[in-house]
Amino acid sequence: MQHNNINVSYENEPSRDPDFTVNYKAPFNAEPRQDVLVQQFITPTEKFYVRNHAPVPDIKGESYALKVDGLVGNPLILSLNDIKNKFEKVTINASIQCAGNRRTMMSEYKKVKGVGWGIASLSTASWSGCRLRDVLEYAKAFTKNEGALHAVFWGLDFGCPEDNGKPYGSSITMEKAMDLDGDVLLAYDMNGEPLTRDHGYPLRVVAPGIIGARSVKWLDKVTVSSQESESFFQRRDYKIFHNGVNWDNVEKYWDKTPSLQELSIQSAICIPAPNSTLYLPFTITGYATSGGGRKVERVDISLDGGETWDYAELMGEDKGVCNKYWSWVLFKYTITKLPQLQNKDHQKIRLVCRAWDSASNTQPKDVKDIWNLRGVMNNSWHFVDITVLNQSVKNKL
Ligand code: MTE
């Protein structure tokens, strides 16, 4: 296949869950059904959303080698066995969320460019591997005062059309990488099994609390640097431009606009689906998550489009051994009565959710206030329009 003058082959892709909603076929981008997403706290691996920018490389664990170089006293080449045997194995639960989650809703307000994601481009897994911090200490990474400011990652997936066929790359700060409570892993297991090809076999970064784009899969190299990654995906993409930036003037803003790191506060209603017709009682189910390890403290539900609110019940919060909150919470809210329905056959209502975190961050009401050219970080109030039928109508049928 040829796109943007780059020849790439998608003939050797792994098999995938037929139930996925495929948002883009090649490179493969898919999310689970939203009702399936919130069935479990830990997402089964085959249901975990997939966000690829290029063909999936086919890497053999036996010949794999991770390079560590740059501002280090002891450059390294490590085999998969070295990584498993030389460093302590750590397991954390963490959600990964794409910065493009809920882009389709932003596009409904005003068209944006990018893969059209619904509300399910995030998932939660139990990840095992070694700490990036331990590897960087072993490599004798320089300190901040010596100029070591960024941990730069390169993947082994060549052919990203946006970046002229270069491999995918990204970086995080050394502050995050070296933070004892930062929990950045070089993960080789997902939900107790070796990573699957789609999720980065044999080794990937899991950088919890920050946008999924920084959790580089099929990890080739870690370079300690004074500069951010030079990758397109760090310097050009995954940035929130203000709403006056368009495709004619964007170049002027590339360097001025910071690259995204920590995620913001987010929530969405997964059940019921938009435009459902229901009888009372019924239960709303969804997810809420925040960035930087901040705890989701509260999810508010409105049955009247955001005029009045009540608290949802939070379920399934499991921060495991971590000191911070890296995983989503699932929430539910059961509606047994609807005053608006009295003496009527049916009532159309707008369900809304919004979450709050431990820094009192909450979601903006309107998507138009955060609209941006690339459609990233849409965390506006999530709403679902439904029709509720009166029970007496059901009895008459
Ligand atoms: N790493 C590589 N090497 N190539 C990629 O295309 N996509 C990134 C990140 N790491 C990507 C990558 C993006 S944008 C996201 S959101 C996550 O991987 C998705 O991880 P997943 O496919 O395991 O859900």
GROMACS .gro file of C-alpha atoms and ligand atoms in nm:
model
  421
    1MET     CA    1   0.000   0.000   0.000
    2GLN     CA    2   0.119   0.350  -0.074
    3HIS     CA    3   0.023   0.654   0.131
    4ASN     CA    4   0.203   0.988   0.130
    5ASN     CA    5   0.453   0.832  -0.113
    6ILE     CA    6   0.561   0.570   0.139
    7ASN     CA    7   0.540   0.203   0.053
    8VAL     CA    8   0.422  -0.004   0.345
    9SER     CA    9   0.276  -0.351   0.366
   10TYR     CA   10  -0.012  -0.454   0.588
   11GLU     CA   11   0.004  -0.818   0.484
   12ASN     CA   12   0.145  -0.946   0.812
   13GLU     CA   13  -0.099  -0.797   1.063
   14PRO     CA   14  -0.212  -1.002   1.367
   15SER     CA   15  -0.567  -1.140   1.393
   16ARG     CA   16  -0.811  -0.927   1.589
   17ASP     CA   17  -1.142  -0.939   1.773
   18PRO     CA   18  -1.420  -0.940   1.509
   19ASP     CA   19  -1.637  -0.743   1.752
   20PHE     CA   20  -1.409  -0.434   1.740
   21THR     CA   21  -1.539  -0.108   1.595
   22VAL     CA   22  -1.270  -0.042   1.334
   23ASN     CA   23  -1.207   0.331   1.293
   24TYR     CA   24  -0.923   0.288   1.043
   25LYS     CA   25  -0.810  -0.034   0.881
   26ALA     CA   26  -0.447   0.025   0.781
   27PRO     CA   27  -0.284   0.135   1.007
   28PHE     CA   28  -0.517  -0.049   1.242
   29ASN     CA   29  -0.721   0.164   1.482
   30ALA     CA   30  -1.008   0.007   1.670
   31GLU     CA   31  -1.207   0.038   1.990
   32PRO     CA   32  -1.427  -0.210   2.176
   33ARG     CA   33  -1.803  -0.169   2.187
   34GLN     CA   34  -1.882   0.086   2.459
   35ASP     CA   35  -2.114  -0.151   2.648
   36VAL     CA   36  -1.844  -0.419   2.645
   37LEU     CA   37  -1.581  -0.171   2.767
   38VAL     CA   38  -1.741  -0.123   3.108
   39GLN     CA   39  -1.817  -0.488   3.184
   40GLN     CA   40  -1.492  -0.534   3.378
   41PHE     CA   41  -1.241  -0.323   3.566
   42ILE     CA   42  -0.955  -0.495   3.378
   43THR     CA   43  -1.017  -0.500   3.004
   44PRO     CA   44  -0.956  -0.845   2.847
   45THR     CA   45  -0.652  -0.813   2.619
   46GLU     CA   46  -0.846  -0.893   2.300
   47LYS     CA   47  -1.091  -0.610   2.380
   48PHE     CA   48  -0.821  -0.349   2.463
   49TYR     CA   49  -0.837  -0.063   2.208
   50VAL     CA   50  -0.560  -0.057   1.947
   51ARG     CA   51  -0.395   0.259   1.816
   52ASN     CA   52  -0.129   0.198   1.550
   53HIS     CA   53   0.041   0.447   1.317
   54ALA     CA   54   0.211   0.194   1.089
   55PRO     CA   55   0.219  -0.180   1.015
   56VAL     CA   56   0.270  -0.399   1.323
   57PRO     CA   57   0.632  -0.522   1.327
   58ASP     CA   58   0.692  -0.894   1.371
   59ILE     CA   59   0.968  -0.909   1.632
   60LYS     CA   60   1.124  -1.228   1.763
   61GLY     CA   61   1.178  -1.220   2.141
   62GLU     CA   62   1.502  -1.424   2.114
   63SER     CA   63   1.680  -1.173   1.892
   64TYR     CA   64   1.529  -0.859   2.049
   65ALA     CA   65   1.768  -0.599   2.198
   66LEU     CA   66   1.685  -0.275   2.375
   67LYS     CA   67   1.940   0.005   2.339
   68VAL     CA   68   1.989   0.273   2.606
   69ASP     CA   69   2.213   0.565   2.511
   70GLY     CA   70   2.251   0.946   2.514
   71LEU     CA   71   2.332   1.124   2.839
   72VAL     CA   72   2.431   0.810   3.027
   73GLY     CA   73   2.764   0.695   3.172
   74ASN     CA   74   2.703   0.332   3.081
   75PRO     CA   75   2.527   0.280   2.744
   76LEU     CA   76   2.340  -0.052   2.734
   77ILE     CA   77   2.222  -0.320   2.497
   78LEU     CA   78   1.981  -0.548   2.682
   79SER     CA   79   1.818  -0.871   2.568
   80LEU     CA   80   1.464  -0.956   2.674
   81ASN     CA   81   1.611  -1.204   2.924
   82ASP     CA   82   1.838  -0.933   3.066
   83ILE     CA   83   1.535  -0.712   3.117
   84LYS     CA   84   1.344  -0.992   3.287
   85ASN     CA   85   1.633  -1.116   3.503
   86LYS     CA   86   1.845  -0.814   3.593
   87PHE     CA   87   1.562  -0.590   3.717
   88GLU     CA   88   1.284  -0.632   3.972
   89LYS     CA   89   0.949  -0.735   3.819
   90VAL     CA   90   0.674  -0.486   3.904
   91THR     CA   91   0.300  -0.515   3.832
   92ILE     CA   92   0.066  -0.216   3.815
   93ASN     CA   93  -0.294  -0.163   3.705
   94ALA     CA   94  -0.316   0.129   3.467
   95SER     CA   95  -0.551   0.268   3.205
   96ILE     CA   96  -0.409   0.392   2.878
   97GLN     CA   97  -0.613   0.657   2.698
   98CYS     CA   98  -0.552   0.799   2.355
   99ALA     CA   99  -0.550   1.180   2.339
  100GLY     CA  100  -0.792   1.139   2.048
  101ASN     CA  101  -1.058   0.973   2.265
  102ARG     CA  102  -1.402   1.129   2.187
  103ARG     CA  103  -1.267   1.306   1.877
  104THR     CA  104  -1.582   1.222   1.679
  105MET     CA  105  -1.787   1.433   1.917
  106MET     CA  106  -1.550   1.726   1.865
  107SER     CA  107  -1.585   1.679   1.489
  108GLU     CA  108  -1.964   1.694   1.521
  109TYR     CA  109  -1.926   2.050   1.647
  110LYS     CA  110  -1.670   2.144   1.379
  111LYS     CA  111  -1.470   1.905   1.161
  112VAL     CA  112  -1.125   1.805   1.286
  113LYS     CA  113  -0.857   1.591   1.120
  114GLY     CA  114  -0.766   1.254   1.262
  115VAL     CA  115  -0.891   0.901   1.321
  116GLY     CA  116  -1.253   0.926   1.434
  117TRP     CA  117  -1.265   0.779   1.783
  118GLY     CA  118  -1.582   0.726   1.983
  119ILE     CA  119  -1.574   0.707   2.363
  120ALA     CA  120  -1.380   0.381   2.393
  121SER     CA  121  -1.021   0.462   2.298
  122LEU     CA  122  -0.909   0.382   2.647
  123SER     CA  123  -0.878   0.055   2.836
  124THR     CA  124  -0.729  -0.077   3.159
  125ALA     CA  125  -0.480  -0.361   3.204
  126SER     CA  126  -0.252  -0.516   3.460
  127TRP     CA  127   0.099  -0.447   3.328
  128SER     CA  128   0.418  -0.622   3.440
  129GLY     CA  129   0.776  -0.535   3.360
  130CYS     CA  130   1.070  -0.353   3.508
  131ARG     CA  131   1.083   0.010   3.610
  132LEU     CA  132   1.229   0.242   3.346
  133ARG     CA  133   1.391   0.416   3.642
  134ASP     CA  134   1.589   0.102   3.736
  135VAL     CA  135   1.719   0.064   3.381
  136LEU     CA  136   1.818   0.431   3.363
  137GLU     CA  137   1.997   0.408   3.697
  138TYR     CA  138   2.182   0.098   3.573
  139ALA     CA  139   2.281   0.297   3.264
  140LYS     CA  140   2.408   0.574   3.497
  141ALA     CA  141   2.178   0.836   3.347
  142PHE     CA  142   2.301   1.191   3.403
  143THR     CA  143   2.115   1.422   3.641
  144LYS     CA  144   1.891   1.717   3.558
  145ASN     CA  145   2.179   1.954   3.640
  146GLU     CA  146   2.392   1.767   3.388
  147GLY     CA  147   2.127   1.831   3.120
  148ALA     CA  148   1.929   1.505   3.130
  149LEU     CA  149   1.573   1.635   3.086
  150HIS     CA  150   1.393   1.392   2.858
  151ALA     CA  151   1.366   1.015   2.810
  152VAL     CA  152   1.324   0.973   2.434
  153PHE     CA  153   1.168   0.652   2.299
  154TRP     CA  154   1.181   0.503   1.949
  155GLY     CA  155   0.964   0.217   1.827
  156LEU     CA  156   1.045  -0.052   1.571
  157ASP     CA  157   0.739   0.021   1.356
  158PHE     CA  158   0.871   0.186   1.041
  159GLY     CA  159   0.650   0.354   0.786
  160CYS     CA  160   0.448   0.613   0.979
  161PRO     CA  161   0.310   0.815   0.686
  162GLU     CA  162   0.288   1.137   0.890
  163ASP     CA  163   0.661   1.120   0.967
  164ASN     CA  164   0.795   1.033   0.619
  165GLY     CA  165   0.822   0.666   0.701
  166LYS     CA  166   1.035   0.709   1.014
  167PRO     CA  167   0.964   0.484   1.311
  168TYR     CA  168   0.714   0.604   1.571
  169GLY     CA  169   0.872   0.806   1.852
  170SER     CA  170   0.783   1.011   2.157
  171SER     CA  171   0.930   1.129   2.487
  172ILE     CA  172   0.847   1.193   2.852
  173THR     CA  173   1.033   1.410   3.102
  174MET     CA  174   1.316   1.258   3.307
  175GLU     CA  175   1.127   1.389   3.609
  176LYS     CA  176   0.841   1.149   3.530
  177ALA     CA  177   1.079   0.870   3.422
  178MET     CA  178   1.284   0.884   3.745
  179ASP     CA  179   0.997   0.955   3.988
  180LEU     CA  180   0.969   0.671   4.242
  181ASP     CA  181   0.592   0.717   4.233
  182GLY     CA  182   0.583   0.774   3.856
  183ASP     CA  183   0.554   0.399   3.790
  184VAL     CA  184   0.682   0.416   3.433
  185LEU     CA  185   0.736   0.056   3.323
  186LEU     CA  186   0.913  -0.121   3.043
  187ALA     CA  187   0.635  -0.378   3.025
  188TYR     CA  188   0.665  -0.729   2.879
  189ASP     CA  189   0.341  -0.876   3.021
  190MET     CA  190  -0.018  -0.759   2.988
  191ASN     CA  191  -0.288  -0.921   3.200
  192GLY     CA  192  -0.043  -1.196   3.304
  193GLU     CA  193   0.061  -1.299   2.950
  194PRO     CA  194   0.339  -1.176   2.719
  195LEU     CA  195   0.232  -0.863   2.528
  196THR     CA  196   0.044  -0.936   2.208
  197ARG     CA  197   0.182  -0.803   1.880
  198ASP     CA  198  -0.076  -0.525   1.862
  199HIS     CA  199   0.014  -0.403   2.210
  200GLY     CA  200   0.390  -0.391   2.159
  201TYR     CA  201   0.549  -0.737   2.183
  202PRO     CA  202   0.810  -0.791   2.315
  203LEU     CA  203   0.854  -0.465   2.513
  204ARG     CA  204   0.668  -0.136   2.546
  205VAL     CA  205   0.667   0.171   2.764
  206VAL     CA  206   0.372   0.209   3.000
  207ALA     CA  207   0.376   0.571   3.118
  208PRO     CA  208   0.065   0.593   3.336
  209GLY     CA  209  -0.128   0.917   3.383
  210ILE     CA  210  -0.009   1.070   3.056
  211ILE     CA  211  -0.147   1.047   2.704
  212GLY     CA  212  -0.125   0.706   2.538
  213ALA     CA  213   0.099   0.844   2.263
  214ARG     CA  214   0.398   0.843   2.503
  215SER     CA  215   0.363   0.472   2.588
  216VAL     CA  216   0.577   0.364   2.295
  217LYS     CA  217   0.523   0.007   2.175
  218TRP     CA  218   0.784  -0.230   2.017
  219LEU     CA  219   1.047  -0.028   2.199
  220ASP     CA  220   1.378  -0.008   2.013
  221LYS     CA  221   1.575   0.253   2.202
  222VAL     CA  222   1.570   0.488   2.500
  223THR     CA  223   1.788   0.797   2.461
  224VAL     CA  224   1.846   1.030   2.757
  225SER     CA  225   1.853   1.380   2.614
  226SER     CA  226   1.842   1.751   2.690
  227GLN     CA  227   1.572   1.782   2.420
  228GLU     CA  228   1.227   1.637   2.365
  229SER     CA  229   1.186   1.368   2.100
  230GLU     CA  230   1.226   1.510   1.750
  231SER     CA  231   0.945   1.288   1.628
  232PHE     CA  232   0.653   1.436   1.443
  233PHE     CA  233   0.432   1.290   1.716
  234GLN     CA  234   0.606   1.501   1.981
  235ARG     CA  235   0.685   1.822   1.792
  236ARG     CA  236   0.389   1.859   1.555
  237ASP     CA  237   0.109   1.634   1.664
  238TYR     CA  238  -0.057   1.565   2.002
  239LYS     CA  239  -0.078   1.936   2.082
  240ILE     CA  240  -0.383   2.146   2.172
  241PHE     CA  241  -0.378   2.450   1.945
  242HIS     CA  242  -0.613   2.741   2.013
  243ASN     CA  243  -0.919   2.764   1.793
  244GLY     CA  244  -0.768   3.022   1.557
  245VAL     CA  245  -0.505   2.777   1.438
  246ASN     CA  246  -0.586   2.620   1.101
  247TRP     CA  247  -0.400   2.419   0.837
  248ASP     CA  248  -0.273   2.740   0.673
  249ASN     CA  249  -0.109   2.888   0.983
  250VAL     CA  250  -0.034   2.581   1.199
  251GLU     CA  251   0.342   2.586   1.125
  252LYS     CA  252   0.369   2.914   1.317
  253TYR     CA  253   0.232   2.745   1.627
  254TRP     CA  254   0.417   2.412   1.625
  255ASP     CA  255   0.708   2.524   1.840
  256LYS     CA  256   0.507   2.761   2.059
  257THR     CA  257   0.253   2.500   2.165
  258PRO     CA  258   0.360   2.253   2.435
  259SER     CA  259   0.339   1.881   2.361
  260LEU     CA  260   0.077   1.697   2.563
  261GLN     CA  261   0.182   1.496   2.864
  262GLU     CA  262  -0.062   1.453   3.158
  263LEU     CA  263  -0.419   1.357   3.080
  264SER     CA  264  -0.708   1.569   3.200
  265ILE     CA  265  -1.021   1.467   3.392
  266GLN     CA  266  -1.257   1.263   3.175
  267SER     CA  267  -1.579   1.062   3.198
  268ALA     CA  268  -1.836   0.909   2.965
  269ILE     CA  269  -2.165   0.721   2.978
  270CYS     CA  270  -2.129   0.384   2.804
  271ILE     CA  271  -2.473   0.238   2.888
  272PRO     CA  272  -2.739   0.322   2.773
  273ALA     CA  273  -2.641   0.385   2.412
  274PRO     CA  274  -2.750   0.710   2.246
  275ASN     CA  275  -3.110   0.710   2.120
  276SER     CA  276  -3.214   0.409   2.332
  277THR     CA  277  -3.576   0.368   2.433
  278LEU     CA  278  -3.611   0.238   2.787
  279TYR     CA  279  -3.854   0.167   3.068
  280LEU     CA  280  -3.789   0.251   3.431
  281PRO     CA  281  -3.595   0.136   3.622
  282PHE     CA  282  -3.265   0.142   3.432
  283THR     CA  283  -2.900   0.187   3.520
  284ILE     CA  284  -2.644   0.424   3.370
  285THR     CA  285  -2.291   0.281   3.355
  286GLY     CA  286  -1.971   0.458   3.253
  287TYR     CA  287  -1.609   0.531   3.329
  288ALA     CA  288  -1.415   0.823   3.477
  289THR     CA  289  -1.042   0.880   3.483
  290SER     CA  290  -0.791   1.155   3.550
  291GLY     CA  291  -0.429   1.231   3.465
  292GLY     CA  292  -0.110   1.254   3.668
  293GLY     CA  293  -0.223   0.988   3.915
  294ARG     CA  294  -0.498   1.213   4.053
  295LYS     CA  295  -0.791   1.035   4.213
  296VAL     CA  296  -1.139   1.056   4.063
  297GLU     CA  297  -1.333   1.172   4.366
  298ARG     CA  298  -1.679   1.214   4.226
  299VAL     CA  299  -1.896   1.159   3.919
  300ASP     CA  300  -2.209   1.372   3.882
  301ILE     CA  301  -2.512   1.262   3.682
  302SER     CA  302  -2.781   1.487   3.542
  303LEU     CA  303  -3.114   1.369   3.402
  304ASP     CA  304  -3.209   1.712   3.269
  305GLY     CA  305  -2.924   1.814   3.043
  306GLY     CA  306  -2.708   1.958   3.322
  307GLU     CA  307  -2.954   2.171   3.520
  308THR     CA  308  -2.951   1.953   3.833
  309TRP     CA  309  -2.713   1.680   3.946
  310ASP     CA  310  -2.676   1.380   4.176
  311TYR     CA  311  -2.376   1.162   4.265
  312ALA     CA  312  -2.311   0.832   4.086
  313GLU     CA  313  -2.183   0.529   4.274
  314LEU     CA  314  -1.814   0.463   4.203
  315MET     CA  315  -1.705   0.101   4.158
  316GLY     CA  316  -1.396  -0.098   4.083
  317GLU     CA  317  -1.130   0.142   4.197
  318ASP     CA  318  -0.808  -0.054   4.236
  319LYS     CA  319  -0.479   0.125   4.266
  320GLY     CA  320  -0.298  -0.196   4.365
  321VAL     CA  321   0.056  -0.140   4.490
  322CYS     CA  322   0.084   0.213   4.349
  323ASN     CA  323   0.071   0.530   4.554
  324LYS     CA  324  -0.108   0.711   4.275
  325TYR     CA  325  -0.432   0.651   4.081
  326TRP     CA  326  -0.348   0.522   3.736
  327SER     CA  327  -0.670   0.334   3.658
  328TRP     CA  328  -1.017   0.446   3.566
  329VAL     CA  329  -1.314   0.406   3.797
  330LEU     CA  330  -1.638   0.262   3.669
  331PHE     CA  331  -1.959   0.423   3.789
  332LYS     CA  332  -2.329   0.345   3.794
  333TYR     CA  333  -2.650   0.529   3.870
  334THR     CA  334  -2.993   0.366   3.881
  335ILE     CA  335  -3.302   0.562   3.786
  336THR     CA  336  -3.623   0.433   3.940
  337LYS     CA  337  -3.841   0.744   3.911
  338LEU     CA  338  -3.861   1.025   3.661
  339PRO     CA  339  -4.088   1.311   3.768
  340GLN     CA  340  -4.098   1.447   3.411
  341LEU     CA  341  -4.268   1.122   3.300
  342GLN     CA  342  -4.583   1.163   3.511
  343ASN     CA  343  -4.905   1.163   3.304
  344LYS     CA  344  -4.711   1.115   2.982
  345ASP     CA  345  -4.654   0.818   2.749
  346HIS     CA  346  -4.290   0.897   2.706
  347GLN     CA  347  -4.026   1.157   2.790
  348LYS     CA  348  -3.709   1.243   2.598
  349ILE     CA  349  -3.424   1.319   2.836
  350ARG     CA  350  -3.059   1.414   2.813
  351LEU     CA  351  -2.833   1.218   3.049
  352VAL     CA  352  -2.508   1.397   3.131
  353CYS     CA  353  -2.201   1.299   3.332
  354ARG     CA  354  -1.904   1.497   3.456
  355ALA     CA  355  -1.624   1.389   3.689
  356TRP     CA  356  -1.415   1.571   3.950
  357ASP     CA  357  -1.064   1.479   4.064
  358SER     CA  358  -0.856   1.531   4.377
  359ALA     CA  359  -0.730   1.868   4.246
  360SER     CA  360  -1.096   1.980   4.198
  361ASN     CA  361  -1.052   1.968   3.822
  362THR     CA  362  -1.375   1.906   3.639
  363GLN     CA  363  -1.481   1.874   3.277
  364PRO     CA  364  -1.574   2.177   3.064
  365LYS     CA  365  -1.940   2.198   2.968
  366ASP     CA  366  -1.905   2.275   2.602
  367VAL     CA  367  -1.694   2.108   2.336
  368LYS     CA  368  -1.676   2.438   2.150
  369ASP     CA  369  -1.464   2.589   2.429
  370ILE     CA  370  -1.189   2.331   2.381
  371TRP     CA  371  -1.220   2.270   2.007
  372ASN     CA  372  -0.882   2.228   1.841
  373LEU     CA  373  -0.759   2.144   1.495
  374ARG     CA  374  -0.641   1.792   1.577
  375GLY     CA  375  -0.937   1.703   1.795
  376VAL     CA  376  -0.733   1.604   2.099
  377MET     CA  377  -0.829   1.595   2.467
  378ASN     CA  378  -1.203   1.625   2.426
  379ASN     CA  379  -1.319   1.598   2.785
  380SER     CA  380  -1.634   1.809   2.762
  381TRP     CA  381  -1.944   1.692   2.949
  382HIS     CA  382  -2.060   1.367   2.797
  383PHE     CA  383  -2.428   1.342   2.717
  384VAL     CA  384  -2.662   1.075   2.586
  385ASP     CA  385  -3.013   1.146   2.459
  386ILE     CA  386  -3.269   0.875   2.532
  387THR     CA  387  -3.644   0.820   2.545
  388VAL     CA  388  -3.807   0.680   2.859
  389LEU     CA  389  -4.146   0.512   2.816
  390ASN     CA  390  -4.410   0.511   3.087
  391GLN     CA  391  -4.467   0.170   3.245
  392SER     CA  392  -4.842   0.208   3.191
  393VAL     CA  393  -4.772   0.208   2.814
  394LYS     CA  394  -4.588  -0.121   2.854
  395ASN     CA  395  -4.879  -0.268   3.050
  396LYS     CA  396  -5.121  -0.175   2.772
  397LEU     CA  397  -4.915  -0.359   2.506
  398MTE     N1  398   0.404   0.308   1.983
  398MTE     C1  399   0.444   0.279   1.858
  398MTE     N2  400   0.567   0.226   1.843
  398MTE     N3  401   0.365   0.303   1.751
  398MTE     C2  402   0.240   0.358   1.764
  398MTE     O1  403   0.169   0.375   1.664
  398MTE     N4  404   0.074   0.452   1.920
  398MTE     C3  405   0.067   0.529   2.043
  398MTE     C4  406   0.117   0.446   2.162
  398MTE     N5  407   0.243   0.385   2.131
  398MTE     C5  408   0.196   0.391   1.895
  398MTE     C6  409   0.281   0.361   2.003
  398MTE     C7  410  -0.066   0.576   2.075
  398MTE     S1  411  -0.114   0.718   1.999
  398MTE     C8  412  -0.142   0.518   2.172
  398MTE     S2  413  -0.290   0.590   2.217
  398MTE     C9  414  -0.103   0.395   2.239
  398MTE     O2  415   0.021   0.346   2.190
  398MTE    C10  416  -0.207   0.287   2.219
  398MTE     O3  417  -0.168   0.169   2.280
  398MTE     P1  418  -0.249   0.035   2.248
  398MTE     O4  419  -0.255   0.016   2.100
  398MTE     O5  420  -0.177  -0.073   2.320
  398MTE     O6  421  -0.387   0.057   2.304
   0.00000   0.00000   0.00000
